[in-house]
Short mmCIF file of C-alpha atoms in Angstrom, two decimals:
data_model
loop_
_atom_site.label_atom_id
_atom_site.label_comp_id
_atom_site.label_asym_id
_atom_site.label_seq_id
_atom_site.Cartn_x
_atom_site.Cartn_y
_atom_site.Cartn_z
CA MET A 1 -62.01 -76.78 96.79
CA GLU A 2 -58.28 -77.16 97.91
CA ILE A 3 -55.71 -78.35 95.37
CA VAL A 4 -52.86 -81.44 97.19
CA PHE A 5 -49.16 -81.45 95.89
CA ASN A 6 -47.26 -84.04 97.56
CA ASN A 7 -49.52 -83.34 100.69
CA GLN A 8 -48.87 -80.00 100.94
CA VAL A 9 -51.61 -77.57 99.75
CA ILE A 10 -50.73 -75.05 97.16
CA PRO A 11 -52.48 -71.64 96.92
CA GLN A 12 -54.67 -71.88 92.92
CA ASP A 13 -52.61 -69.94 90.55
CA PHE A 14 -49.86 -71.46 87.96
CA THR A 15 -47.17 -69.69 88.65
CA SER A 16 -47.94 -72.13 93.14
CA TRP A 17 -48.75 -74.71 90.13
CA GLN A 18 -45.64 -74.50 88.30
CA THR A 19 -43.52 -74.38 92.31
CA ALA A 20 -44.33 -77.73 92.85
CA PHE A 21 -43.92 -79.54 89.78
CA ASN A 22 -40.66 -77.88 90.20
CA GLY A 23 -39.76 -80.46 92.60
CA ASP A 24 -39.41 -82.83 90.11
CA PRO A 25 -36.89 -82.03 87.91
CA LEU A 26 -38.21 -84.83 85.40
CA LYS A 27 -41.30 -84.49 85.10
CA ARG A 28 -39.90 -80.26 84.74
CA LYS A 29 -38.54 -81.53 81.55
CA ARG A 30 -40.53 -84.47 79.53
CA GLN A 31 -44.04 -82.43 81.11
CA TRP A 32 -43.80 -78.75 82.01
CA GLY A 33 -42.10 -77.87 79.34
CA GLN A 34 -38.09 -75.47 79.05
CA ASP A 35 -37.57 -72.37 77.65
CA ASN A 36 -41.42 -72.07 78.12
CA ALA A 37 -42.64 -74.46 75.22
CA PRO A 38 -45.95 -73.96 74.74
CA ASP A 39 -47.01 -78.11 74.54
CA ARG A 40 -46.33 -79.49 77.21
CA SER A 41 -49.46 -80.80 79.29
CA ALA A 42 -48.64 -80.67 82.78
CA ARG A 43 -48.46 -76.86 82.06
CA CYS A 44 -51.14 -77.12 80.06
CA LEU A 45 -53.22 -78.36 82.12
CA ALA A 46 -52.29 -76.15 85.05
CA HIS A 47 -53.71 -72.95 83.16
CA PHE A 48 -56.69 -74.88 82.42
CA ILE A 49 -57.15 -75.46 86.39
CA CYS A 50 -55.84 -71.90 87.21
CA ASP A 51 -57.20 -69.81 85.07
CA MET A 52 -60.08 -70.73 83.06
CA GLN A 53 -61.87 -72.33 85.48
CA GLY A 54 -61.82 -76.04 84.38
CA MET A 55 -62.71 -77.71 87.20
CA LYS A 56 -66.62 -76.26 86.31
CA GLN A 57 -66.35 -77.89 83.27
CA ILE A 58 -65.17 -81.34 84.17
CA GLU A 59 -67.48 -81.41 87.11
CA SER A 60 -69.96 -80.77 84.39
CA ILE A 61 -69.14 -83.70 82.09
CA ILE A 62 -68.83 -85.32 85.11
CA GLU A 63 -72.22 -84.42 86.42
CA GLU A 64 -73.80 -85.57 82.88
CA ILE A 65 -73.01 -89.43 83.63
CA SER A 66 -72.91 -89.60 87.56
CA GLY A 67 -75.80 -86.70 88.40
CA PRO A 68 -74.55 -83.48 91.12
CA ILE A 69 -71.71 -83.86 92.76
CA SER A 70 -69.00 -82.02 95.10
CA VAL A 71 -65.20 -82.24 94.27
CA PRO A 72 -63.34 -81.27 97.82
CA THR A 73 -60.18 -81.57 97.00
CA ILE A 74 -57.87 -82.34 93.35
CA TYR A 75 -54.38 -84.45 93.31
CA PRO A 76 -52.03 -83.35 90.70
CA GLU A 77 -49.21 -86.30 90.52
CA ALA A 78 -51.72 -88.26 92.19
CA LEU A 79 -50.51 -92.52 93.26
CA VAL A 80 -52.87 -95.29 92.32
CA LYS A 81 -51.14 -99.06 93.39
CA PHE A 82 -53.46 -100.92 90.93
CA ASP A 83 -52.15 -104.55 91.39
CA ASN A 84 -49.42 -106.17 92.91
CA VAL A 85 -46.11 -105.12 90.41
CA ASN A 86 -43.66 -102.87 91.69
CA GLY A 87 -44.75 -99.53 90.85
CA GLU A 88 -47.70 -97.16 90.40
CA ARG A 89 -49.98 -95.55 88.31
CA HIS A 90 -49.00 -91.05 88.56
CA HIS A 91 -52.48 -90.31 87.18
CA ASP A 92 -52.03 -86.16 85.99
CA LEU A 93 -54.67 -85.44 88.58
CA ALA A 94 -57.35 -87.64 90.56
CA PHE A 95 -60.31 -86.54 93.03
CA PHE A 96 -62.84 -88.16 94.84
CA SER A 97 -66.11 -86.27 95.03
CA GLU A 98 -66.89 -85.38 98.39
CA ASP A 99 -69.06 -88.27 99.65
CA LYS A 100 -66.63 -90.83 98.09
CA ARG A 101 -69.25 -91.97 95.49
CA VAL A 102 -67.33 -90.85 91.54
CA PHE A 103 -63.29 -91.65 91.35
CA VAL A 104 -62.18 -89.68 87.77
CA SER A 105 -58.63 -89.25 86.74
CA ILE A 106 -57.77 -87.11 84.36
CA GLU A 107 -54.69 -87.53 81.26
CA ALA A 108 -53.41 -84.53 80.24
CA LYS A 109 -52.01 -84.21 76.75
CA VAL A 110 -50.92 -82.36 73.91
CA ALA A 111 -49.37 -84.47 71.18
CA GLU A 112 -47.10 -86.73 72.67
CA LYS A 113 -48.38 -90.65 72.86
CA PHE A 114 -49.51 -92.42 74.87
CA GLY A 115 -46.96 -93.80 75.86
CA LYS A 116 -46.13 -97.36 73.92
CA PRO A 117 -47.82 -100.70 72.93
CA ILE A 118 -47.77 -103.33 75.29
CA SER A 119 -45.87 -105.33 72.94
CA THR A 120 -42.69 -102.10 72.49
CA TRP A 121 -42.93 -102.35 76.55
CA LEU A 122 -42.17 -105.81 76.94
CA LYS A 123 -39.11 -105.90 74.70
CA GLU A 124 -37.66 -103.17 76.19
CA SER A 125 -37.35 -105.19 79.74
CA GLU A 126 -37.15 -108.86 80.37
CA SER A 127 -38.49 -108.05 84.34
CA LYS A 128 -41.11 -110.15 85.28
CA ASP A 129 -43.32 -107.87 86.87
CA ARG A 130 -44.25 -106.62 83.59
CA LYS A 131 -44.99 -109.85 81.82
CA SER A 132 -47.07 -109.96 85.17
CA ARG A 133 -48.39 -106.87 84.76
CA ARG A 134 -49.61 -106.90 81.56
CA ASP A 135 -50.96 -110.83 81.60
CA SER A 136 -52.97 -108.87 85.21
CA LEU A 137 -54.56 -106.24 82.79
CA MET A 138 -54.99 -108.71 79.85
CA ALA A 139 -56.86 -110.69 82.25
CA PHE A 140 -58.57 -107.93 84.14
CA PHE A 141 -60.26 -106.10 80.50
CA ARG A 142 -60.50 -109.03 78.73
CA VAL A 143 -58.97 -109.01 75.93
CA ASP A 144 -55.36 -110.80 74.14
CA ASP A 145 -53.76 -108.12 72.31
CA ASP A 146 -49.96 -106.30 72.76
CA THR A 147 -50.60 -103.96 70.22
CA LEU A 148 -52.69 -101.99 72.58
CA TYR A 149 -51.23 -98.70 74.30
CA ASN A 150 -49.32 -99.35 78.20
CA GLN A 151 -50.42 -95.87 79.61
CA LEU A 152 -54.07 -96.47 78.23
CA LEU A 153 -54.41 -99.55 80.12
CA PHE A 154 -53.09 -98.31 83.30
CA GLY A 155 -54.99 -95.05 83.03
CA LEU A 156 -58.04 -97.40 82.80
CA LYS A 157 -57.95 -100.33 85.14
CA SER A 158 -55.80 -97.77 87.63
CA THR A 159 -59.23 -95.70 87.82
CA ILE A 160 -61.77 -98.62 88.23
CA THR A 161 -59.47 -100.00 90.96
CA GLY A 162 -56.93 -99.37 93.26
CA ILE A 163 -55.28 -97.02 95.91
CA LEU A 164 -55.13 -93.87 95.58
CA SER A 165 -52.23 -92.19 97.62
CA THR A 166 -50.79 -88.79 97.38
CA GLY A 167 -46.82 -88.21 98.29
CA ASN A 168 -47.08 -90.68 101.32
CA GLN A 169 -50.52 -89.89 102.39
CA VAL A 170 -53.40 -92.90 101.56
CA LEU A 171 -56.46 -91.21 100.06
CA GLY A 172 -59.28 -93.87 99.83
CA LYS A 173 -60.13 -97.49 97.82
CA ILE A 174 -61.05 -96.33 94.10
CA ASP A 175 -62.94 -99.51 94.76
CA SER A 176 -65.13 -98.65 96.85
CA SER A 177 -66.64 -95.38 93.85
CA GLU A 178 -70.03 -96.13 92.15
CA TYR A 179 -68.67 -94.22 89.21
CA HIS A 180 -65.93 -94.66 87.88
CA ILE A 181 -64.48 -92.15 84.74
CA MET A 182 -60.45 -91.25 82.85
CA LEU A 183 -61.13 -88.16 81.30
CA VAL A 184 -58.75 -87.55 78.39
CA LEU A 185 -57.89 -83.76 77.68
CA VAL A 186 -56.50 -82.36 74.96
CA PHE A 187 -54.73 -79.27 74.39
CA ASP A 188 -55.09 -77.96 71.29
CA THR A 189 -52.01 -75.99 71.02
CA PRO A 190 -51.57 -73.35 68.71
CA ASP A 191 -47.76 -74.99 68.13
CA ALA A 192 -49.00 -78.58 68.72
CA ASP A 193 -49.12 -81.48 65.87
CA GLN A 194 -51.31 -81.96 64.39
CA GLY A 195 -50.31 -85.41 63.29
CA LYS A 196 -49.26 -86.09 65.85
CA ILE A 197 -51.99 -85.56 67.74
CA THR A 198 -54.98 -87.29 65.16
CA SER A 199 -52.65 -90.38 64.89
CA ASN A 200 -53.36 -89.93 68.83
CA LYS A 201 -57.35 -90.09 68.08
CA LYS A 202 -56.44 -93.28 65.60
CA VAL A 203 -54.56 -95.09 68.86
CA PHE A 204 -56.92 -93.93 71.26
CA ASP A 205 -60.01 -94.63 69.30
CA ARG A 206 -59.05 -98.33 68.81
CA PHE A 207 -58.84 -98.38 72.48
CA VAL A 208 -61.96 -97.85 73.33
CA LYS A 209 -62.81 -100.12 70.75
CA GLU A 210 -61.44 -102.76 71.75
CA ILE A 211 -62.16 -102.86 75.42
#
């Protein structure tokens, strides 16, 4: 299995993943953590994949749904263009099975929120693009609920439909896959805020119920 980050194959070890991630200062601050912060999702995901045979665990979950799969390549911070609005969805990790029958996106969390309610997201900007994206999402999922969280809506739709890419390389059309699976991995680190984790679970459970 290869790990491809922004068109580059990186060695399958934690330090190499960290070095690649450090190319983006914003992500390094928000997700990787500063001063060895223990509760940053990107750090936990890299450790899980590189040091804990995480892909074997992920494949085991997927195969309960899809049957046996082979995964030749995984893509941290993969991009999906999932509608006609400017901007793409970043998946923390994404991959196709070798036969493209299965597409999987992964959202890694410790105690970070799933973004914000769509109503709050809309109020932050009067952009027509945001209103257009909101309307597209509600029509796609056949709901009309602005209390649902934006990251979950974006994440699920971009697991079902769109074009996957990394860097400037197009990897494939998601719609063509038979199985579309979004996994949310929650890393309960020793210093994680348990109250926030519980709150996030309630947000996620409600999202699943509504969708």
